Amino acid sequence: MSQTSCSLFGCGVDDDDRSWSMDDYAGGLARWCPGCGDHAILAAVERLLEAEQLPPERTVFVSGIGCASRFPHYLKTYGFHGIHGRALPIATGVKLRRPDLHVFVVMGDGDCTSIGAGHWIHAVRYNVSMVALMLDNGIYGLTKNQTSPTTPQHYASNTQPKGSFLMPLNPLSATLGVSNASFVAQTADWIPAHLYATIQAAYRHRGFSFVRILQRCPQYTSDMFEEAVRNPKMIEMLVHPDGVETPELDKIYTQKRVHDPRDLDTGRHLAEPADKIRLGIFFRDESRERYEELRAQRVHTAQEKIARLNEEFDKYAV
Amino acid sequence: MATAQTKVRPKPFLFPQLCKACGRCIDACPKHCIEFATEIDPQSGLTPIVVHEDVCNGCGLCFDACPEPYGLMPRTADFEGVDMVVSDPYTTFGARTHGAPQAEDIPDRPVPLPAVEPMVLKGNYAAAVGAMLAGCRHFFGYPITPSTEGAELMAKVLPEMHGVFVQAVSEVATVNMMYGCGGAGLRCMTFTSSPGFSLMLEGISYMVGAEVPGVFVNVMRGGPGLGNIGPEQADISLMCRGLGHGNTHAIVLAPSTPQEMLDLTMEAFALAFRYRNPVVIAGDGYLGQVSGRVTLPTHLVQPGIPAWAVYGDAMHRGNLITSIYIVEADLELHNEKLNRKFADMEAAEQRSACLECDDAEWLVIATNTPGRMAGGAVQQLRAEGVKAGLFRPITLWPFPVDALVPLLERARGIVVVEAGPGQLEDELRLALSKRGTMPPPIHAVRRHGGVLPSLAEIVERVRGLTEVSHG
Ligand SMILES: Cc1ncc(C[n+]2csc(CCOP(=O)(O)OP(=O)(O)O)c2C)c(N)n1
Ligand code: SF4
Ligand code: SF4
Ligand code: SF4
Ligand SMILES: [Mg+2]
């Protein structure tokens, strides 16, 4: 965290002795459908904010447009309900100017991987420190049931009534394939302990943390994750002391695989579609270059700034 | 004194028209004797360099630095008195030749439609049905409320009709798929709503420039920004004045009933191909959702193939779709051609509807759903003995000023009713001003943010005006 820019903008100082309770974070009544996975994700995020004692005025939630993107409305932190597909560039703008803020991005699958796909790839490459949560229900929820890039092949929607033609886009492989990826994880809304541990790991990572959260949409895709929810054998937990560990779930989720998050090749291999859904951290590397640091500049004095401007203007003097 | 025979090194020479003003020679020159001229060269449109020969020692470094094949070079006697003119290959070598046969228009064919009972359809469905009857078999779109039902109907039906439905990854992808499909001479369309239409503007400008037809149904919603999904008419300026960058216009058709959604969408395809230009259907969020009685036409269209199409067969081999005209004079000619086309549209394509206009003293002007509200208001006012009439523009561009002007002689006042900030009134005022007509006082009933003006509001506004003018 940059002390200079923090004092420059007169924001809270690090020896902050205030303490925060859940009430300081939880905003209005969430208006998602009953049983929507977004409720569970909101609860996990609120828990994280309290556990990490993030000052609400130094925490920003940026979103795109969609059901998932209603997130900032339900929190008492700063919120920025942006443009469909453009949450990541908006968040990049916030973070570059205010590196002292804790920036979270919440996107839907359509938001992130369809209209926002270009921004997504470049945000991964920029590796600006923020937590990007992609709430993946495999469908367009807000616009009422159209195919998204992550909709499973042959799965019917209003725009592909005979089923989706294409093989779905794999957001994990795609992110892991982008140069300078630094944190890639997957979790699910129906396993709260794992959801929480994963979001926490993402928050604690220095760099761009991409988390795909499998999210149930009982309204339009009630059957999409049904089997995985009912049968824990379909889930394989990626575990490692440096990854996500949830011993309390060991009795239910017995399928485990040790995966060192530093191992990119294996992470890529594990991200490929398999007969099991893999949850955990696929890759993490804090040594990747972060754009905000590459671009960071010493703060110049007023005199220095004037001198620099004069030097530039002199070039155009006649 | 013995004079050493020093070889005189040639100084640099440059046809200023052939300098692309990259400045490399300036950096290369050790004597600092090259700088940019202060005036633009009329032939190249660029600011070429000038060499101060008095300081130049002929070292020749600038010749090497210049990347242009006919840029800076050593001066020889050959150049004395030569007056170079830049010409493009077309002027020098004539039109591009290709051995391809001359393509000919394959005309559309009307096909009789068996009589069917009238149907009850949502506005968005009616437009989709109209498109199918007009022979449109190619749909590209990105979901956005309150337009998506149109796309969803196409998704269901087109694949059964050997057609193409693509849910593109965004509106930017959508408009470019249309650019491609329209360029092939095929009928294609999209359904979108305000934020999505904003994203399509760049592509629409290219389509206008390259003269590619395509039909855009913009079911306008509340704005700016994400706004809401209620009906608004705040994209009128965008559609009439701001279709992307450059010199652009498109016919903008404004239906006010599901029947008109069908009829005007059919007509939009005919107009798009007649003029080789995009056509916009301006609907509103209410009209898209509301159901109404719809009668089908007597004929559907079996589309032909225009001679200009990049259709992908031997006959169309010589065609090229482009909006690029590098030489300024050529682009000016192209714009003059577009202007003639726009003028033809303005002369021939104005459309409007009138209700009780013949003896109207109070003219209500409204379109889309507010046009229906205004129609009800006019009938109520007539029942009260107020001589009110409704003038409903059906083309927003070109504004139907020809039909309006004669009505103004009797009119004591105009009331423009809009679900928006006055963009219809702006079109009205601009059209009258261009024509030099002084209108009677113009009043307004305006609602915003997805709220429609109500019948009672309109009646009250007009009634208020009659009372003021009596008192
Ligand atoms: C430019 C633009 N195009 C289309 C829309 C309409 N739209 C709103 S949300 C959305 C997609 C929602 O799907 P997703 O991102 O997966 O989020 P979910 O609702 O499923 O959480 C679309 C297409 C829009 N708001 N802006
Ligand atoms: S439509 Fe689906 S994603 Fe949206 S709130 Fe309802 S259940 Fe959740
Ligand atoms: S010949 Fe040499 S001195 Fe003369 S203008 Fe070119 S670079 Fe400059
Ligand atoms: S290098 Fe050649 S093209 Fe570039 S400015 Fe000099 S003369 Fe012109
Ligand atoms: Mg979704």
XYZ file of N, CA and C in Angstrom, chain B residues 80-187:
324
model
N 15.484 20.433 -62.959
C 15.268 21.863 -63.117
C 13.965 22.125 -63.865
N 13.117 22.916 -63.268
C 11.883 23.353 -63.929
C 10.807 22.291 -64.044
N 10.998 21.146 -63.408
C 9.967 20.104 -63.498
C 8.844 20.430 -62.521
N 7.634 20.304 -62.974
C 6.488 20.561 -62.089
C 5.745 19.256 -61.874
N 5.943 18.675 -60.691
C 5.370 17.357 -60.406
C 3.925 17.469 -59.928
N 3.090 16.578 -60.383
C 1.725 16.525 -59.842
C 1.484 15.108 -59.335
N 0.998 15.016 -58.091
C 0.702 13.681 -57.565
C -0.576 13.198 -58.232
N -0.561 11.996 -58.685
C -1.818 11.483 -59.226
C -2.007 10.073 -58.704
N -3.242 9.685 -58.552
C -3.462 8.348 -58.021
C -3.484 7.366 -59.180
N -3.319 6.106 -58.877
C -3.207 5.103 -59.957
C -4.410 5.126 -60.892
N -5.571 5.461 -60.340
C -6.781 5.503 -61.153
C -6.624 6.501 -62.299
N -6.060 7.705 -61.972
C -5.882 8.731 -62.994
C -4.831 8.288 -64.012
N -3.784 7.694 -63.496
C -2.691 7.318 -64.390
C -3.045 6.111 -65.259
N -3.651 5.134 -64.622
C -3.837 3.864 -65.343
C -5.285 3.570 -65.697
N -6.201 4.423 -65.270
C -7.612 4.164 -65.559
C -8.205 3.215 -64.531
N -9.487 2.907 -64.730
C -10.225 2.096 -63.758
C -9.574 0.732 -63.599
N -9.714 0.191 -62.394
C -9.197 -1.142 -62.115
C -9.868 -2.136 -63.062
N -9.104 -2.952 -63.693
C -9.732 -3.896 -64.614
C -9.742 -5.292 -63.999
N -10.741 -6.007 -64.381
C -10.819 -7.394 -63.939
C -11.532 -8.109 -65.055
N -11.207 -9.304 -65.262
C -11.822 -10.005 -66.383
C -13.233 -10.474 -66.068
N -13.785 -10.015 -64.949
C -15.071 -10.551 -64.518
C -16.207 -10.065 -65.415
N -17.233 -10.872 -65.548
C -18.388 -10.439 -66.322
C -19.094 -9.294 -65.615
N -19.853 -8.531 -66.374
C -20.616 -7.433 -65.798
C -21.774 -8.012 -64.981
N -21.801 -7.665 -63.675
C -22.891 -8.195 -62.846
C -24.183 -7.452 -63.143
N -25.273 -8.159 -63.030
C -26.583 -7.529 -63.263
C -27.464 -7.728 -62.048
N -28.363 -6.774 -61.847
C -29.318 -6.890 -60.742
C -30.237 -8.087 -60.977
N -30.383 -8.915 -59.966
C -31.442 -9.922 -60.005
C -32.571 -9.345 -59.155
N -33.691 -9.004 -59.754
C -34.706 -8.255 -59.003
C -35.426 -9.110 -57.961
N -36.019 -8.421 -56.967
C -36.865 -9.091 -55.978
C -38.115 -9.611 -56.684
N -38.743 -10.629 -56.081
C -39.963 -11.152 -56.665
C -41.044 -11.195 -55.583
N -42.213 -10.603 -55.842
C -43.289 -10.734 -54.861
C -43.928 -12.109 -54.979
N -44.213 -12.717 -53.857
C -44.854 -14.035 -53.853
C -46.175 -13.899 -53.093
N -47.308 -14.279 -53.735
C -48.595 -14.102 -53.044
C -48.638 -14.917 -51.751
N -49.261 -14.328 -50.753
C -49.350 -14.956 -49.443
C -50.800 -15.380 -49.258
N -51.034 -16.635 -48.901
C -52.429 -17.036 -48.684
C -53.061 -16.180 -47.588
N -54.349 -15.873 -47.762
C -55.023 -15.030 -46.781
C -55.069 -15.743 -45.443
N -54.693 -15.048 -44.388
C -54.808 -15.619 -43.043
C -55.567 -14.636 -42.163
N -56.137 -15.191 -41.105
C -56.840 -14.356 -40.126
C -55.847 -13.378 -39.496
N -56.302 -12.197 -39.108
C -55.413 -11.294 -38.361
C -54.921 -11.980 -37.092
N -53.743 -11.549 -36.655
C -53.151 -12.167 -35.465
C -53.011 -11.106 -34.382
N -52.749 -11.556 -33.170
C -52.427 -10.611 -32.103
C -50.963 -10.830 -31.743
N -50.164 -9.792 -31.980
C -48.709 -9.927 -31.808
C -48.146 -8.785 -30.975
N -47.107 -9.083 -30.211
C -46.294 -8.073 -29.543
C -45.579 -7.248 -30.611
N -45.340 -5.986 -30.323
C -44.641 -5.130 -31.289
C -43.333 -5.731 -31.776
N -42.531 -6.274 -30.861
C -41.235 -6.841 -31.265
C -41.421 -8.045 -32.194
N -42.408 -8.905 -31.894
C -42.672 -10.057 -32.760
C -43.147 -9.587 -34.136
N -43.997 -8.551 -34.125
C -44.533 -8.060 -35.400
C -43.406 -7.594 -36.307
N -42.417 -6.910 -35.728
C -41.285 -6.452 -36.548
C -40.501 -7.646 -37.087
N -40.337 -8.679 -36.248
C -39.607 -9.871 -36.701
C -40.371 -10.551 -37.836
N -41.693 -10.632 -37.715
C -42.503 -11.239 -38.773
C -42.363 -10.416 -40.056
N -42.407 -9.086 -39.905
C -42.241 -8.210 -41.074
C -40.920 -8.465 -41.774
N -39.873 -8.644 -40.992
C -38.552 -8.890 -41.574
C -38.549 -10.201 -42.354
N -39.182 -11.227 -41.774
C -39.195 -12.526 -42.463
C -39.979 -12.426 -43.769
N -41.108 -11.690 -43.739
C -41.905 -11.540 -44.961
C -41.152 -10.721 -46.009
N -40.232 -9.853 -45.529
C -39.434 -9.059 -46.471
C -38.258 -9.866 -47.004
N -38.170 -11.122 -46.610
C -37.110 -11.975 -47.152
C -35.835 -11.944 -46.341
N -35.892 -11.368 -45.168
C -34.689 -11.338 -44.314
C -34.483 -12.715 -43.709
N -33.329 -13.304 -43.971
C -33.013 -14.624 -43.413
C -31.735 -14.585 -42.592
N -31.267 -13.382 -42.286
C -30.002 -13.273 -41.554
C -30.175 -12.328 -40.393
N -30.004 -12.875 -39.214
C -30.179 -12.066 -38.022
C -28.921 -12.123 -37.181
N -28.454 -10.954 -36.780
C -27.317 -10.852 -35.865
C -27.750 -9.972 -34.714
N -27.438 -10.357 -33.487
C -27.890 -9.503 -32.384
C -27.262 -9.870 -31.078
N -27.483 -8.981 -30.112
C -27.000 -9.185 -28.756
C -28.169 -8.845 -27.842
N -28.503 -9.737 -26.885
C -29.722 -9.526 -26.094
C -29.717 -8.193 -25.356
N -30.823 -7.505 -25.390
C -30.997 -6.328 -24.538
C -32.484 -6.017 -24.420
N -32.922 -5.878 -23.184
C -34.307 -5.563 -22.897
C -34.532 -4.091 -23.240
N -35.641 -3.683 -23.791
C -36.860 -4.431 -24.100
C -37.013 -4.798 -25.576
N -35.915 -5.298 -26.177
C -35.987 -5.632 -27.601
C -35.850 -7.131 -27.850
N -35.455 -7.901 -26.831
C -34.931 -9.248 -27.056
C -35.937 -10.222 -27.669
N -37.230 -10.019 -27.427
C -38.206 -10.973 -27.984
C -38.074 -11.076 -29.501
N -37.757 -9.960 -30.144
C -37.597 -9.975 -31.604
C -36.523 -10.965 -31.997
N -35.375 -10.860 -31.301
C -34.263 -11.774 -31.579
C -34.662 -13.206 -31.260
N -35.367 -13.385 -30.166
C -35.707 -14.745 -29.741
C -36.646 -15.427 -30.744
N -37.538 -14.655 -31.354
C -38.411 -15.254 -32.369
C -37.582 -15.657 -33.592
N -36.657 -14.775 -33.977
C -35.780 -15.101 -35.104
C -34.959 -16.353 -34.799
N -34.508 -16.472 -33.542
C -33.692 -17.636 -33.148
C -34.468 -18.928 -33.334
N -35.768 -18.838 -33.095
C -36.597 -20.033 -33.188
C -36.898 -20.373 -34.649
N -37.205 -19.348 -35.437
C -37.759 -19.590 -36.771
C -36.697 -19.674 -37.874
N -35.692 -18.770 -37.813
C -34.769 -18.692 -38.958
C -34.066 -20.014 -39.288
N -33.585 -20.748 -38.271
C -32.905 -22.001 -38.621
C -33.808 -22.972 -39.397
N -35.124 -22.887 -39.181
C -36.063 -23.760 -39.907
C -36.246 -23.292 -41.340
N -35.842 -22.036 -41.601
C -36.077 -21.467 -42.918
C -34.772 -21.320 -43.694
N -33.818 -22.181 -43.363
C -32.516 -22.143 -44.024
C -31.860 -20.792 -43.808
N -32.175 -20.176 -42.669
C -31.622 -18.855 -42.382
C -30.480 -18.930 -41.399
N -30.007 -17.767 -41.018
C -28.874 -17.670 -40.104
C -29.255 -16.807 -38.920
N -29.119 -17.357 -37.729
C -29.275 -16.550 -36.525
C -27.969 -16.631 -35.755
N -27.402 -15.484 -35.450
C -26.184 -15.487 -34.640
C -26.356 -14.555 -33.453
N -26.189 -15.104 -32.262
C -26.060 -14.231 -31.099
C -24.594 -13.834 -31.044
N -24.314 -12.601 -31.408
C -22.927 -12.139 -31.466
C -22.407 -11.898 -30.058
N -21.095 -11.684 -29.920
C -20.559 -11.498 -28.567
C -20.816 -10.097 -28.041
N -21.242 -9.186 -28.893
C -21.527 -7.822 -28.443
C -22.216 -7.097 -29.583
N -22.623 -5.872 -29.336
C -23.228 -5.070 -30.401
C -22.186 -4.653 -31.434
N -20.936 -4.545 -30.994
C -19.878 -4.183 -31.945
C -19.703 -5.324 -32.949
N -19.688 -6.551 -32.435
C -19.609 -7.704 -33.332
C -20.847 -7.753 -34.219
N -22.014 -7.473 -33.645
C -23.266 -7.527 -34.393
C -23.217 -6.650 -35.637
N -22.878 -5.388 -35.442
C -22.960 -4.453 -36.570
C -21.938 -4.836 -37.638
N -20.818 -5.393 -37.223
C -19.830 -5.774 -38.238
C -20.234 -7.034 -38.987
N -20.968 -7.927 -38.324
C -21.532 -9.072 -39.044
C -22.550 -8.568 -40.069
N -23.296 -7.557 -39.673
C -24.266 -6.986 -40.623
C -23.555 -6.311 -41.794
N -22.456 -5.638 -41.494
C -21.654 -4.989 -42.540
C -21.237 -6.061 -43.568
N -20.787 -7.195 -43.062
C -20.367 -8.280 -43.949
C -21.522 -8.881 -44.714
N -22.605 -9.165 -44.011
C -23.737 -9.839 -44.641
C -24.426 -8.906 -45.639
N -24.608 -7.658 -45.229
C -25.211 -6.665 -46.138
C -24.327 -6.465 -47.353
N -23.003 -6.493 -47.141
C -22.069 -6.324 -48.248
C -22.180 -7.454 -49.256
N -22.612 -8.616 -48.788
C -22.838 -9.746 -49.693
C -24.160 -9.580 -50.447
N -24.846 -8.465 -50.183
C -26.096 -8.200 -50.900
C -27.286 -8.913 -50.285
N -27.133 -9.396 -49.035
C -28.201 -10.161 -48.403
C -28.949 -9.300 -47.390
N -30.180 -9.719 -47.116
C -31.012 -8.944 -46.182
C -30.708 -9.358 -44.760
